[in-house]
Structures are given as structure tokens and as C-alpha cells.
Coordinates of C-alpha atoms in Angstrom, one line a residue:
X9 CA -31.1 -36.4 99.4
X10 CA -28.6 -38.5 101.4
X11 CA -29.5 -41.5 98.9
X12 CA -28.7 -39.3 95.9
X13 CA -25.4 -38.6 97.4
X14 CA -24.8 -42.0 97.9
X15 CA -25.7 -43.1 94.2
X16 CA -24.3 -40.6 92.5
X17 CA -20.9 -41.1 94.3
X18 CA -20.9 -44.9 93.5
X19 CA -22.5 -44.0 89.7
X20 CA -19.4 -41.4 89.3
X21 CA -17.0 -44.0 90.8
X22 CA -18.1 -46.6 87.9
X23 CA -17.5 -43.8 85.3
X24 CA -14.2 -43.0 86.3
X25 CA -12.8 -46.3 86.7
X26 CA -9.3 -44.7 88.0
X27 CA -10.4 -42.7 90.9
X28 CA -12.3 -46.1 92.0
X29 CA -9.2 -48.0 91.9
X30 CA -7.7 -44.9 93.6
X31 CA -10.4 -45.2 96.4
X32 CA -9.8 -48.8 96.7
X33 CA -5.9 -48.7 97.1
X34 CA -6.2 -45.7 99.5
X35 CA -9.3 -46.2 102.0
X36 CA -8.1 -43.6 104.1
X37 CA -9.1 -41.0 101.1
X38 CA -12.9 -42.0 101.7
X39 CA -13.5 -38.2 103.9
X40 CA -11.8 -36.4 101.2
X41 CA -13.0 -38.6 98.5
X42 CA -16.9 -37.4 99.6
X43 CA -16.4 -33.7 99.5
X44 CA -14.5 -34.6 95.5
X45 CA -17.7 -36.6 94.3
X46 CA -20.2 -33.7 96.2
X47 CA -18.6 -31.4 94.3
X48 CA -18.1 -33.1 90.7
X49 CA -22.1 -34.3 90.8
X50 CA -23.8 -32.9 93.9
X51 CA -27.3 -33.8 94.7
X52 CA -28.6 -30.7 95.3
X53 CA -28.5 -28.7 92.6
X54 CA -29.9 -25.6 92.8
X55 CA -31.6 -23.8 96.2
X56 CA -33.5 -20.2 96.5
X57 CA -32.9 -17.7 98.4
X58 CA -35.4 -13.8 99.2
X59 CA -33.2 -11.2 98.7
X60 CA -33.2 -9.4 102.1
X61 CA -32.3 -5.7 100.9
X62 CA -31.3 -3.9 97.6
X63 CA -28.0 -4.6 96.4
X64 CA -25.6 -5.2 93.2
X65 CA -24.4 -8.8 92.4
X66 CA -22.1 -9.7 89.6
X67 CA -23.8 -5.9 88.1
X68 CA -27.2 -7.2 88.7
X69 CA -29.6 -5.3 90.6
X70 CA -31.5 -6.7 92.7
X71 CA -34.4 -6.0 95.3
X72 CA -35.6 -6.6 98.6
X73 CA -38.1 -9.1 98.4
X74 CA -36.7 -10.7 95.1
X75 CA -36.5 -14.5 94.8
X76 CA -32.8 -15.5 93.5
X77 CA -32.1 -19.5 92.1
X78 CA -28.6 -20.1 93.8
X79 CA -27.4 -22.7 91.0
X80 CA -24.9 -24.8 93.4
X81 CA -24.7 -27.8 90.4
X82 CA -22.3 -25.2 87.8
X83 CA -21.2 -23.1 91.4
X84 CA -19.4 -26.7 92.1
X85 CA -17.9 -26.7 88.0
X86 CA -16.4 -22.9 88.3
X87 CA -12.8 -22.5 87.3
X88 CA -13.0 -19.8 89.9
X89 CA -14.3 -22.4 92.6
X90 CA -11.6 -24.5 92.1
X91 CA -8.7 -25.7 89.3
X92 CA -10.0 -28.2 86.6
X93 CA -13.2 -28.6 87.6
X94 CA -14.2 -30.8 85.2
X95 CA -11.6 -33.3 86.7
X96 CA -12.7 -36.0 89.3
X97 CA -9.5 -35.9 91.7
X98 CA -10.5 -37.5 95.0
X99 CA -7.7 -36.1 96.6
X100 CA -8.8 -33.0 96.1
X101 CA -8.8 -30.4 99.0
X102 CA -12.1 -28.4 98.7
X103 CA -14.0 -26.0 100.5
X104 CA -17.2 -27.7 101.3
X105 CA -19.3 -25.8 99.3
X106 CA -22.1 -28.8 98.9
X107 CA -23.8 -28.6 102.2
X108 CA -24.2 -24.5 101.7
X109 CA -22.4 -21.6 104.0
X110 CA -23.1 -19.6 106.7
X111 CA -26.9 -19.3 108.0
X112 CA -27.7 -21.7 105.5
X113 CA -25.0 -24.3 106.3
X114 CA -26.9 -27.6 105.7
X115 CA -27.8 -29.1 109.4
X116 CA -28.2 -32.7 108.8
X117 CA -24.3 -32.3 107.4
X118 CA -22.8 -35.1 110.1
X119 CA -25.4 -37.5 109.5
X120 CA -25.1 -36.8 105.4
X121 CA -21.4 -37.6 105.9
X122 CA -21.4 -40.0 107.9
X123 CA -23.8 -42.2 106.2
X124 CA -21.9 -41.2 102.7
X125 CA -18.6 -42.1 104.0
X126 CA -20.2 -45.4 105.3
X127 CA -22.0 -46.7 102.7
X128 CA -18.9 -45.8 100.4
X129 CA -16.8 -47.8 102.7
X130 CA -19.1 -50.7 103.0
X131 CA -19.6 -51.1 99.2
X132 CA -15.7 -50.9 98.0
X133 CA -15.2 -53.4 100.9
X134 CA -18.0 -55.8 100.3
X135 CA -17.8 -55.8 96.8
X136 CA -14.7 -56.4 94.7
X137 CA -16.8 -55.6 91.4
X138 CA -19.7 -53.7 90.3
X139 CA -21.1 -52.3 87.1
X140 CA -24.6 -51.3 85.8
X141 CA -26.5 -53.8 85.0
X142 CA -27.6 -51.1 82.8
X143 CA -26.8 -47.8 81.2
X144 CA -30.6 -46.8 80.8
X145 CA -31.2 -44.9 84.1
X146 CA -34.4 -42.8 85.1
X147 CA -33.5 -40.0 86.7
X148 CA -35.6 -38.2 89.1
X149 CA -37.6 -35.2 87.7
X150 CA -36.2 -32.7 89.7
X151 CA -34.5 -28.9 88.6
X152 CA -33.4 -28.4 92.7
X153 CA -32.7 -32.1 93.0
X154 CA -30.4 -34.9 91.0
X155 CA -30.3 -38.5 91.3
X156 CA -31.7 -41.7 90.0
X157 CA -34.6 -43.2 90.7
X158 CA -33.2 -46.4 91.1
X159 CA -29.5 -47.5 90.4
X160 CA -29.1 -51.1 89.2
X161 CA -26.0 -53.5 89.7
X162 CA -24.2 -56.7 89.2
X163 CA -22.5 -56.5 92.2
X164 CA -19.6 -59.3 93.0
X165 CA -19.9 -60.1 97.3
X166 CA -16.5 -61.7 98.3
X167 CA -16.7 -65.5 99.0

């Protein structure tokens, strides 16, 4: 999903035109900046998990042996997760919560960053401007999974 991350971050960017400008003014933000635009439109949506033994969640029972959609899309969107979460700040401080926790921590988390943080990089400083070249996007058919299936722009190189 590394390339979902990386076209939903530069698809966000163009819809919120003052957090690119942001980004552009203040390079250094590009680390924090990532973690912001994984948690305001992640690419991985949803994951599932077996419950292991009996237990109460939120007053739910549930069962050993139970299959439970973990729903990491609105988890990233909680007020309780973090203050106006319907607000893209990219200097937001956050708790990681896109690459998963624990035992399931994501393992290919450097090399997701790194290549995020790159190709973020190497598209604010290669191209002045960018836009669509068109709002109609197909997006991949995916519950567990969210990106497009291609994302098309005019891109401006500088001389």
C-alpha cells in the first residue's frame, strides 16, 4: 500500500491547498507532515483480528475464536484519538497509530516512511505546481484498502 500512501498524501495535499503551501515553506515538517496525512486519509483502512480468549469490549462480548474488523480509517477520525480530527494540521504531533501497535506493528514501517517522506520531498521540490488533470478518479475496490487506481496530473518541472 506504500503507493496509496503516497497518492493519497499528494491527493490530500491538493485539497487542502494551505497545508501544501505549509509543507512547501517548512520542508523540515515533511516527518511529521506523513504521520498528519496517514492519519487524515490512511491507506489501510480496516484490518481483522481472531479474538484469542473471551472478553468485554466497549460492552461487547466477545469469544475466543471470533473474527473482529479493527476499522483503523474512522479509529484515525476519533475525537478521542486526537483533537479536531477532521482538521489536516501537518504539524500535528500524533501517536502513530497508522502502521498498527504492538504484535501487530506494521514491519515494512522504515521502508513505508522512508519512501513516503521521499517521494513527498521529491514532488514539492521538483514541481512548483500540480493539480488534477481531473477530478473523476477510480478508486480501487477495496473495504481493507483505499487509494486510486491511478492519480493524474499537470505537473509544472522547474526550468
Amino acid at each position: 500500500p506504500t503507493m496509496h500512501l503516497i497518492s493519497n498524501a499528494v491527493l490530500t495535499l491538493l485539497h487542502h491547498p494551505d497545508q501544501l503551501a505549509r509543507l512547501r515553506a517548512a520542508p523540515e515538517l515533511i516527518e511529521p507532515a506523513l504521520d498528519e496525512l496517514l492519519r487524515f486519509d490512511s491507506c489501510v483502512q480496516m484490518t481483522f483480528r481472531f479474538v484469542m480468549e473471551d472478553l468485554t469490549l466497549a460492552g461487547k462480548r466477545l469469544h475466543a475464536g471470533d473474527h473482529v474488523a479493527l476499522v483503523l480509517g474512522s479509529a484515525l477520525r476519533d475525537p478521542a484519538y486526537c483533537a479536531q480530527p477532521e482538521t489536516l494540521d501537518l504539524g500535528r504531533v500524533n501517536n502513530r497509530l497508522a502502521f498498527g501497535l504492538g504484535i501487530h506493528f506494521c514491519l515494512g514501517v522504515a521502508l513505508a516512511r522512508a519512501e513516503g517522506q521521499t517521494a513527498l520531498a521529491t514532488v514539492l521540490g521538483r514541481m512548483p505546481a500540480f493539480e488534477l488533470e481531473t477530478a473523476d478518479l477510480e478508486w480501487h475496490d477495496a473495504a481493507a484498502v483505499r487509494g486510486v487506481v491511478s492519480l493524474p496530473l499537470v505537473c509544472t518541472p522547474h526550468g
